[in-house]
PDB file of C-alpha atoms in Angstrom:
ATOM      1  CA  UNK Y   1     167.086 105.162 -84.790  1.00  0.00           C
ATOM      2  CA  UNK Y   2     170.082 106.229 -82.435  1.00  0.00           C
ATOM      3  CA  UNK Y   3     169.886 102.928 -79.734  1.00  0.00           C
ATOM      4  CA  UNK Y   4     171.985 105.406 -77.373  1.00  0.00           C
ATOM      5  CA  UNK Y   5     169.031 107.512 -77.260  1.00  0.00           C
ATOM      6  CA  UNK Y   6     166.352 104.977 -76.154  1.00  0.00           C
ATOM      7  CA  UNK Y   7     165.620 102.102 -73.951  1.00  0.00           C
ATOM      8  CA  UNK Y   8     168.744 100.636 -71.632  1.00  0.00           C
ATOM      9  CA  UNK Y   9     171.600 102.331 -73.438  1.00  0.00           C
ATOM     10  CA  UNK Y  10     169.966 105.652 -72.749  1.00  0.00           C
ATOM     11  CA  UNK Y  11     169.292 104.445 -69.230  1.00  0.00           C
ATOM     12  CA  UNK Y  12     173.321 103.658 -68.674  1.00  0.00           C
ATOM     13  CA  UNK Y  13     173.915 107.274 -69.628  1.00  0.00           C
ATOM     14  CA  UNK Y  14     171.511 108.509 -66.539  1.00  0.00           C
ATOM     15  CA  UNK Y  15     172.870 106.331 -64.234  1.00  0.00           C
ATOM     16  CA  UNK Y  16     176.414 107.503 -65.030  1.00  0.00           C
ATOM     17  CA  UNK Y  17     175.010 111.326 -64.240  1.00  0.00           C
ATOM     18  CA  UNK Y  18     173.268 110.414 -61.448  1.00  0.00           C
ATOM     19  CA  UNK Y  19     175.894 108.377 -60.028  1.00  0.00           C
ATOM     20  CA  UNK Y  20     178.552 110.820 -60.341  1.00  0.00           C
ATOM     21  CA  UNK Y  21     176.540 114.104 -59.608  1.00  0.00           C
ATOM     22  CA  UNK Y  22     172.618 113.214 -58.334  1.00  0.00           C
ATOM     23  CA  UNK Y  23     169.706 114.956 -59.743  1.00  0.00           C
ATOM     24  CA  UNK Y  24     170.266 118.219 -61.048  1.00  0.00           C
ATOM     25  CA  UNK Y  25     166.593 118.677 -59.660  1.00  0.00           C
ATOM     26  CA  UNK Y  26     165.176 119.615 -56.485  1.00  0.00           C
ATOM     27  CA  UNK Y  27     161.754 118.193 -57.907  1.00  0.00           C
ATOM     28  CA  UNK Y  28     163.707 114.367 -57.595  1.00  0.00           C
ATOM     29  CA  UNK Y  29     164.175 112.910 -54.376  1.00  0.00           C
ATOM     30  CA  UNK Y  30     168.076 112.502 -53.279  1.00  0.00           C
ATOM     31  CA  UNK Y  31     169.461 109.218 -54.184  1.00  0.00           C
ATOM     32  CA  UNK Y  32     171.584 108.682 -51.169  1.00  0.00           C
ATOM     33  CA  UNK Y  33     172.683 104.955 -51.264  1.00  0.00           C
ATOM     34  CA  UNK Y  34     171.726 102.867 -54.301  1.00  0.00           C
ATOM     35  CA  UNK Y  35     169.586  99.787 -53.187  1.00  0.00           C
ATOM     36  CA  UNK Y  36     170.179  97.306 -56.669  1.00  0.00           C
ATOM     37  CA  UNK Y  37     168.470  94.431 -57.613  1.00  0.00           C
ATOM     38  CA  UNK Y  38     169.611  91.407 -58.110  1.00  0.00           C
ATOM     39  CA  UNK Y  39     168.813  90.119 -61.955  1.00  0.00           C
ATOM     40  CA  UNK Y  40     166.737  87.047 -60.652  1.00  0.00           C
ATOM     41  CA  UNK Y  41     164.612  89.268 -58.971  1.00  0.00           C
ATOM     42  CA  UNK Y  42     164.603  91.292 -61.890  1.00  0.00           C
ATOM     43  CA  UNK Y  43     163.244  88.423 -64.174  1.00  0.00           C
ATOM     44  CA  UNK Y  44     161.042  87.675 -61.846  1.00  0.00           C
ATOM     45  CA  UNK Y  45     158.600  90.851 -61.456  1.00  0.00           C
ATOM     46  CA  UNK Y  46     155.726  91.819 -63.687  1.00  0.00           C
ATOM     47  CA  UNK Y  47     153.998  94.387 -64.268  1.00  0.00           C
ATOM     48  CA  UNK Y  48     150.174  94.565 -63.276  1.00  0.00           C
ATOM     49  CA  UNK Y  49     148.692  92.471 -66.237  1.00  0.00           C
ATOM     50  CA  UNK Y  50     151.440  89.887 -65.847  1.00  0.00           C
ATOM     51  CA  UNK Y  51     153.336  91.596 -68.832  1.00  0.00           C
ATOM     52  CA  UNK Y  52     157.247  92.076 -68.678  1.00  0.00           C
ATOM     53  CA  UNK Y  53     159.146  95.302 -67.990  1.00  0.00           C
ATOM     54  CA  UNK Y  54     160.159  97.677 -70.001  1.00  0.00           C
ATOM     55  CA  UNK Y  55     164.136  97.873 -70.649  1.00  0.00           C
ATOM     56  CA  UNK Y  56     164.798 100.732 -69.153  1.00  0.00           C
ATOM     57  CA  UNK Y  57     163.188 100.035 -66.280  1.00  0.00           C
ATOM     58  CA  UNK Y  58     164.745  96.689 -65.911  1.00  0.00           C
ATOM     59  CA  UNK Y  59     168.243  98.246 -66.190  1.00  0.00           C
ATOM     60  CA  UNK Y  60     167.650 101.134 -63.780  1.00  0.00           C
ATOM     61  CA  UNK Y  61     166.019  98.575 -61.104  1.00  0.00           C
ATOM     62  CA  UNK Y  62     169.380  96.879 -61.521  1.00  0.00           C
ATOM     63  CA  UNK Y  63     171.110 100.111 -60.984  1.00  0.00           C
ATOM     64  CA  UNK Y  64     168.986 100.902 -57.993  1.00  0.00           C
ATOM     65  CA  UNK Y  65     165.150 100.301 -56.363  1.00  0.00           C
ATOM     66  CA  UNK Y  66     165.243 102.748 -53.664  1.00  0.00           C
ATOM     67  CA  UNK Y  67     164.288 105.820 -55.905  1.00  0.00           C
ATOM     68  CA  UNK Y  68     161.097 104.430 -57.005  1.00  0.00           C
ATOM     69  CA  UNK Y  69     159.908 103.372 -53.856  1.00  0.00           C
ATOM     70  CA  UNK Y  70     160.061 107.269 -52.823  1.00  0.00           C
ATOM     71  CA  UNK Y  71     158.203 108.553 -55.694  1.00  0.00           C
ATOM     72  CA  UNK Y  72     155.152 105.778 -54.421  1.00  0.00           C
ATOM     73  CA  UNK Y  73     155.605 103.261 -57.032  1.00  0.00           C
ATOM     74  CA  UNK Y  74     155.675 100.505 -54.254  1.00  0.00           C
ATOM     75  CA  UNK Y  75     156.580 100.472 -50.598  1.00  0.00           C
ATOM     76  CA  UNK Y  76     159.511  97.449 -50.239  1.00  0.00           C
ATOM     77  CA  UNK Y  77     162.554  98.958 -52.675  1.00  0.00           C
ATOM     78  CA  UNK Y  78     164.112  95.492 -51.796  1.00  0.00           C
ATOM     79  CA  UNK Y  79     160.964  93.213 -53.420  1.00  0.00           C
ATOM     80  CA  UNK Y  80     158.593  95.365 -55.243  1.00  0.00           C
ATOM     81  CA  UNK Y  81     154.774  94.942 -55.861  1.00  0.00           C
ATOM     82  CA  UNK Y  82     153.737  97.811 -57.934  1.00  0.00           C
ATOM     83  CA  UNK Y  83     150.511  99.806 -57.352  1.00  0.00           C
ATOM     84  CA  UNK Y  84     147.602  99.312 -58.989  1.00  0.00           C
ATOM     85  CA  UNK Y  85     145.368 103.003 -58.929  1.00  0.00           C
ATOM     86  CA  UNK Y  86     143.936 103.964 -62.460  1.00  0.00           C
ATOM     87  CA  UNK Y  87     144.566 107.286 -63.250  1.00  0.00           C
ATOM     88  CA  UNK Y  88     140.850 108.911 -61.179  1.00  0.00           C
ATOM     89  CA  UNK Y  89     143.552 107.874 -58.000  1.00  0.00           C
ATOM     90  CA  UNK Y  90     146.648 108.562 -58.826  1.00  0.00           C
ATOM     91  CA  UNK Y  91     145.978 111.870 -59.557  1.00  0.00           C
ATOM     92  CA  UNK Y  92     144.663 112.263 -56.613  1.00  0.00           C
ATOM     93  CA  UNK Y  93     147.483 110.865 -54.944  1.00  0.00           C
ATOM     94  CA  UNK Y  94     149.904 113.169 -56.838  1.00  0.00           C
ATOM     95  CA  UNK Y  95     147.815 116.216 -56.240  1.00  0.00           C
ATOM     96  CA  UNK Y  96     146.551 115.333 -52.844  1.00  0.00           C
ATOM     97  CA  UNK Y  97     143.317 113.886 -51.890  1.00  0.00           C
ATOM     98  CA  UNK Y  98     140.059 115.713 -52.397  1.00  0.00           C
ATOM     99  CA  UNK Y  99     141.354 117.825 -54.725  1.00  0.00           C
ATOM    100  CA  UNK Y 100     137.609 118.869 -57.654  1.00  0.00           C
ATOM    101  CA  UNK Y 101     139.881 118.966 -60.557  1.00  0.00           C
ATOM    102  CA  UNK Y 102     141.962 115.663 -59.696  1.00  0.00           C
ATOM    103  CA  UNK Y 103     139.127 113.604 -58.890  1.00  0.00           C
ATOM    104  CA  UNK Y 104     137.957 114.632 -62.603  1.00  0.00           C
ATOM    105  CA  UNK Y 105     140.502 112.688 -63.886  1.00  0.00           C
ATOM    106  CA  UNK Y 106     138.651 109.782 -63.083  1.00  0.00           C
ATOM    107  CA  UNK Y 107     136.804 110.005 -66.557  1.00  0.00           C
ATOM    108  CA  UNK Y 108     139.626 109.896 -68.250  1.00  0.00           C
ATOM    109  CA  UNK Y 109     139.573 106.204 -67.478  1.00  0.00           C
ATOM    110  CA  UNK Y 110     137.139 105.063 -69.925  1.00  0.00           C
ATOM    111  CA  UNK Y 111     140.308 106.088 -72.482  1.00  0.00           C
ATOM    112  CA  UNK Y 112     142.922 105.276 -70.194  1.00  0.00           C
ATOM    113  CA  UNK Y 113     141.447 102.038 -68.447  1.00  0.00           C
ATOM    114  CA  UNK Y 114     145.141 101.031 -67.384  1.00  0.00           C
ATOM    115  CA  UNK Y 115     147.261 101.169 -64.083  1.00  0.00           C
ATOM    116  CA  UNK Y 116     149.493 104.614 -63.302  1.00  0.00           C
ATOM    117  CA  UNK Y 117     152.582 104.806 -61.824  1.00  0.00           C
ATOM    118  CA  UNK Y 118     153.531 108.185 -60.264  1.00  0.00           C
ATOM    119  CA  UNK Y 119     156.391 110.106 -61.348  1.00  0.00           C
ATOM    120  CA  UNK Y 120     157.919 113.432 -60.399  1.00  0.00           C
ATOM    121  CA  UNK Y 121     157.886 116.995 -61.758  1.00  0.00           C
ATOM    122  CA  UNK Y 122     155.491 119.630 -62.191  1.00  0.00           C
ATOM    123  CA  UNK Y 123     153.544 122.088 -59.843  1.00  0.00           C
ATOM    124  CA  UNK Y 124     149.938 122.229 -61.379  1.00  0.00           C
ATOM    125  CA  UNK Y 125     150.505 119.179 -63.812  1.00  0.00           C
ATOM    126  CA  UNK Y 126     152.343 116.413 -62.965  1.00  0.00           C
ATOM    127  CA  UNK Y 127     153.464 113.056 -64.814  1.00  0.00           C
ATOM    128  CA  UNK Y 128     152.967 109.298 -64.623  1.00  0.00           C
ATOM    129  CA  UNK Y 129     154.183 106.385 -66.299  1.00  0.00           C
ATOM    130  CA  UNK Y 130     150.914 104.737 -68.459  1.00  0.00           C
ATOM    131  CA  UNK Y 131     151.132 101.001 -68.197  1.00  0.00           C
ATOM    132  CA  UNK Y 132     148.728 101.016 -71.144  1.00  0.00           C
ATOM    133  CA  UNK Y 133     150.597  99.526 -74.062  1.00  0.00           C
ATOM    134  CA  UNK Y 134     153.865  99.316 -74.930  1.00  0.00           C
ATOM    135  CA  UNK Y 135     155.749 101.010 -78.128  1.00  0.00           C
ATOM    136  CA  UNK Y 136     157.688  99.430 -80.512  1.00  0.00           C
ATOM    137  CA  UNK Y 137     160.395  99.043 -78.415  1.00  0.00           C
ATOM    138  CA  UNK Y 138     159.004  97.812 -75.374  1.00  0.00           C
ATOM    139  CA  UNK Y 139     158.161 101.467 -73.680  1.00  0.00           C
ATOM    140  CA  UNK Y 140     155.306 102.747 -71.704  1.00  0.00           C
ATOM    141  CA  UNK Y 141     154.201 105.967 -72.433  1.00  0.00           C
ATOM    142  CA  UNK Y 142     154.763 108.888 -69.699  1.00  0.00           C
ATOM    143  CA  UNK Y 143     151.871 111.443 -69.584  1.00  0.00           C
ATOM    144  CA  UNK Y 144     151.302 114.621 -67.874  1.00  0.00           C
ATOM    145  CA  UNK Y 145     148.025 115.588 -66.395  1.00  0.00           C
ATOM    146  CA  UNK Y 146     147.307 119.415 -65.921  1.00  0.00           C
ATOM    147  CA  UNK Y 147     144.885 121.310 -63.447  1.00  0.00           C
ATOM    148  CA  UNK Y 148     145.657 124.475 -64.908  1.00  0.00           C
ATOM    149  CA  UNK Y 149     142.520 125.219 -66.628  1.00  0.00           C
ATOM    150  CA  UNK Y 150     140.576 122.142 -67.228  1.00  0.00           C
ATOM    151  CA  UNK Y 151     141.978 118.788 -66.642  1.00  0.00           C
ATOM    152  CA  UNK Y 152     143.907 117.976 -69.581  1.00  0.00           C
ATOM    153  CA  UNK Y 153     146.266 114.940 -70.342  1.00  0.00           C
ATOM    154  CA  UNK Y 154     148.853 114.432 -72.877  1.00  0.00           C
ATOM    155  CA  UNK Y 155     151.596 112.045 -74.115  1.00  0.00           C
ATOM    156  CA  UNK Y 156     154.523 113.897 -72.720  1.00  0.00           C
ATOM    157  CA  UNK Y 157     157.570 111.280 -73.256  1.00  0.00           C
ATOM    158  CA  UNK Y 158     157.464 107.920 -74.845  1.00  0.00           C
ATOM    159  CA  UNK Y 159     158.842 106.435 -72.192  1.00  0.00           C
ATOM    160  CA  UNK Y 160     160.651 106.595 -68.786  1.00  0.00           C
ATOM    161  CA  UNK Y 161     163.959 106.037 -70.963  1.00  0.00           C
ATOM    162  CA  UNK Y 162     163.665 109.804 -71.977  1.00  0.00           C
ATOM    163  CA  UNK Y 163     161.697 110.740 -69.201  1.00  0.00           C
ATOM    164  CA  UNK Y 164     164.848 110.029 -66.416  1.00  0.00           C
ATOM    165  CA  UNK Y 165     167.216 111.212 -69.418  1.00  0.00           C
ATOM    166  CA  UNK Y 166     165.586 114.921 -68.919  1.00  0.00           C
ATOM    167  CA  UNK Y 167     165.166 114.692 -65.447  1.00  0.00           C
ATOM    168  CA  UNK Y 168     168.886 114.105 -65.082  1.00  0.00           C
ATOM    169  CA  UNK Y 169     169.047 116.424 -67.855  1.00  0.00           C
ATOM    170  CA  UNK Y 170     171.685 114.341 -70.172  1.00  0.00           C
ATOM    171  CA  UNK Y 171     170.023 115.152 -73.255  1.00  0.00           C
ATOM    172  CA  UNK Y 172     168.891 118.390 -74.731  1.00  0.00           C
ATOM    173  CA  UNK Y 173     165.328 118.611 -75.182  1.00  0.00           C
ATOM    174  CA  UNK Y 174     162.871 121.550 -76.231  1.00  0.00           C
ATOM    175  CA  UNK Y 175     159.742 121.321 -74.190  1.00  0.00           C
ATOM    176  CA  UNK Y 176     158.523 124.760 -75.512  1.00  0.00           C
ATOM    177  CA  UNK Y 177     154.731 122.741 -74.818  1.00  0.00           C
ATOM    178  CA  UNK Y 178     153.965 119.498 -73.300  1.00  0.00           C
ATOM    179  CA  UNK Y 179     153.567 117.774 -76.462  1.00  0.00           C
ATOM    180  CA  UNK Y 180     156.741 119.011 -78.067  1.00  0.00           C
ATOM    181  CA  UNK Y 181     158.350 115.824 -78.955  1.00  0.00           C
ATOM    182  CA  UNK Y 182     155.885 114.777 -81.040  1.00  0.00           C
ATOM    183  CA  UNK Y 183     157.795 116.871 -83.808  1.00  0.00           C
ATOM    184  CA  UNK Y 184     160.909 115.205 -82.415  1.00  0.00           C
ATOM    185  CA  UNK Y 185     163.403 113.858 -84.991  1.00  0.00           C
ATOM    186  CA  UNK Y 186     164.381 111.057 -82.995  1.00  0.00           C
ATOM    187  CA  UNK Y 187     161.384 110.224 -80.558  1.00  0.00           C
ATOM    188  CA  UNK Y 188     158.181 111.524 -82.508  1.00  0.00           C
ATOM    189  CA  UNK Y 189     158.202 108.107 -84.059  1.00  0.00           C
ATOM    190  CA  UNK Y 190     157.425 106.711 -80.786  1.00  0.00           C
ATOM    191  CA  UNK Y 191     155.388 109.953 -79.933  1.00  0.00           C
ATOM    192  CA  UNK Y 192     152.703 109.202 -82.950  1.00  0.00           C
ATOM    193  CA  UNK Y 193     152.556 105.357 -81.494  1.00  0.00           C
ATOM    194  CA  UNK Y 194     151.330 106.487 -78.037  1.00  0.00           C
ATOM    195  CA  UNK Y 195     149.305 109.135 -79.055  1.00  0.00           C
ATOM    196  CA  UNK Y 196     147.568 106.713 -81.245  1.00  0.00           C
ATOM    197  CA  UNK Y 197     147.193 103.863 -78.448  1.00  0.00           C
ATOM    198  CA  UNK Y 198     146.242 106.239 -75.833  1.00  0.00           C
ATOM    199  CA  UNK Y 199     143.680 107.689 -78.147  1.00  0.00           C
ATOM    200  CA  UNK Y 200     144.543 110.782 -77.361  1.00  0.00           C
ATOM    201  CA  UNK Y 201     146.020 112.054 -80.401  1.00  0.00           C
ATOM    202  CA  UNK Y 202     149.262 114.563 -80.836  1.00  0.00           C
ATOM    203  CA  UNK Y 203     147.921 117.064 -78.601  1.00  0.00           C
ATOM    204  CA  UNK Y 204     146.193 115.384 -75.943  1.00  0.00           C
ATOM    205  CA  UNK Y 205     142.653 115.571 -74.463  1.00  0.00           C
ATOM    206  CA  UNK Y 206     140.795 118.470 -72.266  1.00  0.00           C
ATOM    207  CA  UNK Y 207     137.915 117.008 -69.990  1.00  0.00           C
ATOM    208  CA  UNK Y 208     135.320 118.525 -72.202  1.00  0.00           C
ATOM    209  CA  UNK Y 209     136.546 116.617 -75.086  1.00  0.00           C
ATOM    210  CA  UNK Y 210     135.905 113.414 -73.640  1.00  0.00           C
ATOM    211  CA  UNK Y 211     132.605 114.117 -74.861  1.00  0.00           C
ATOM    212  CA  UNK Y 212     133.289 113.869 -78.532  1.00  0.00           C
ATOM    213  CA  UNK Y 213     134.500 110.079 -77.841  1.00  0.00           C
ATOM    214  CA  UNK Y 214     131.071 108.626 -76.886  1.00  0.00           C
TER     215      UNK Y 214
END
């Protein structure tokens, strides 16, 4: 495995683009004036569950807490107490409230019991961080949920490492599908391991297949 291309080191390399240059994407919110934290609040914070932070999270919070509090993760950038909507409510966050197809997404949950965190991206599909469990190297998996057709959800990244490494576009990926890195050299390891703790397999779920898993 290439450690620049995962976890904190990959992290560093979005901060340096960001820093220098912002998102290359209108779908990111500016980052005017970095708010960091300060490592002892750092240690300090837990995700819902009481379990520690990923890596890259911990070093972009040290980089800067302001960002996150825009997307809706939580409303204080300075001490943050992260939401705790399944994924029924944050899709209808992300979506907008009273939407048929997001509120469908609400039977996903039996699957995917655990708390969402909202990212950015998409028009008809959009992406959240899955606070399910973690991969082998300490990563929460980032799906995408779809309204397109029927609602659909996927492993999409295996982790907000890669996830802000695309947004800020400092690596080269080939998302010719949403489920494209699963057949990547260097992150369908960690691909297979989500797809296999979500349960929702390389491809990711429609809501009529939720049927077969009764």
């Amino acid at each position: 495995m290439n450690e620049n291309m995962h976890g904190a080191a990959l992290i560093d390399r979005v901060i340096d683009r960001v820093g220098q240059q912002g998102w290359p994407t209108a779908d990111a919110p500016d980052l005017c004036e970095p708010v960091p934290l300060a490592p002892e609040v750092i240690d300090r914070l837990r995700l819902p569950g009481g379990r520690a932070l990923p890596p890259s999270l911990r070093r972009w919070l040290a980089y800067d807490s302001s960002w996150l509090a825009e997307v809706g993760w939580y409303e204080d950038a300075r001490e943050p107490v992260f939401g705790d909507r399944g994924l029924g409510a944050t899709a209808e966050w992300m979506y907008g409230c009273g939407g048929v197809m997001a509120g469908s997404f609400a039977d996903f949950e039996k699957l995917l019991p655990a708390v969402c965190l909202p990212l950015v991206g998409g028009s008809d599909s959009r992406r959240l961080l899955y606070l399910g469990e973690p991969d082998s190297t300490g990563e929460y998996p980032v799906l995408v949920t779809d309204i397109d057709d029927l609602p659909y959800v996927a492993v999409m990244y295996p982790g907000l490492d890669v996830y802000l490494a695309d947004l800020a576009e400092v690596i080269d990926l080939d998302l010719d599908t949403y489920t494209s890195l699963a057949d990547h050299p260097e992150y369908g390891p960690r691909m297979r391991e989500h797809a296999e703790n979500t349960g929702l397999g390389p491809d990711g779920l429609e809501f009529h297949e939720l049927d077969w898993l009764d």
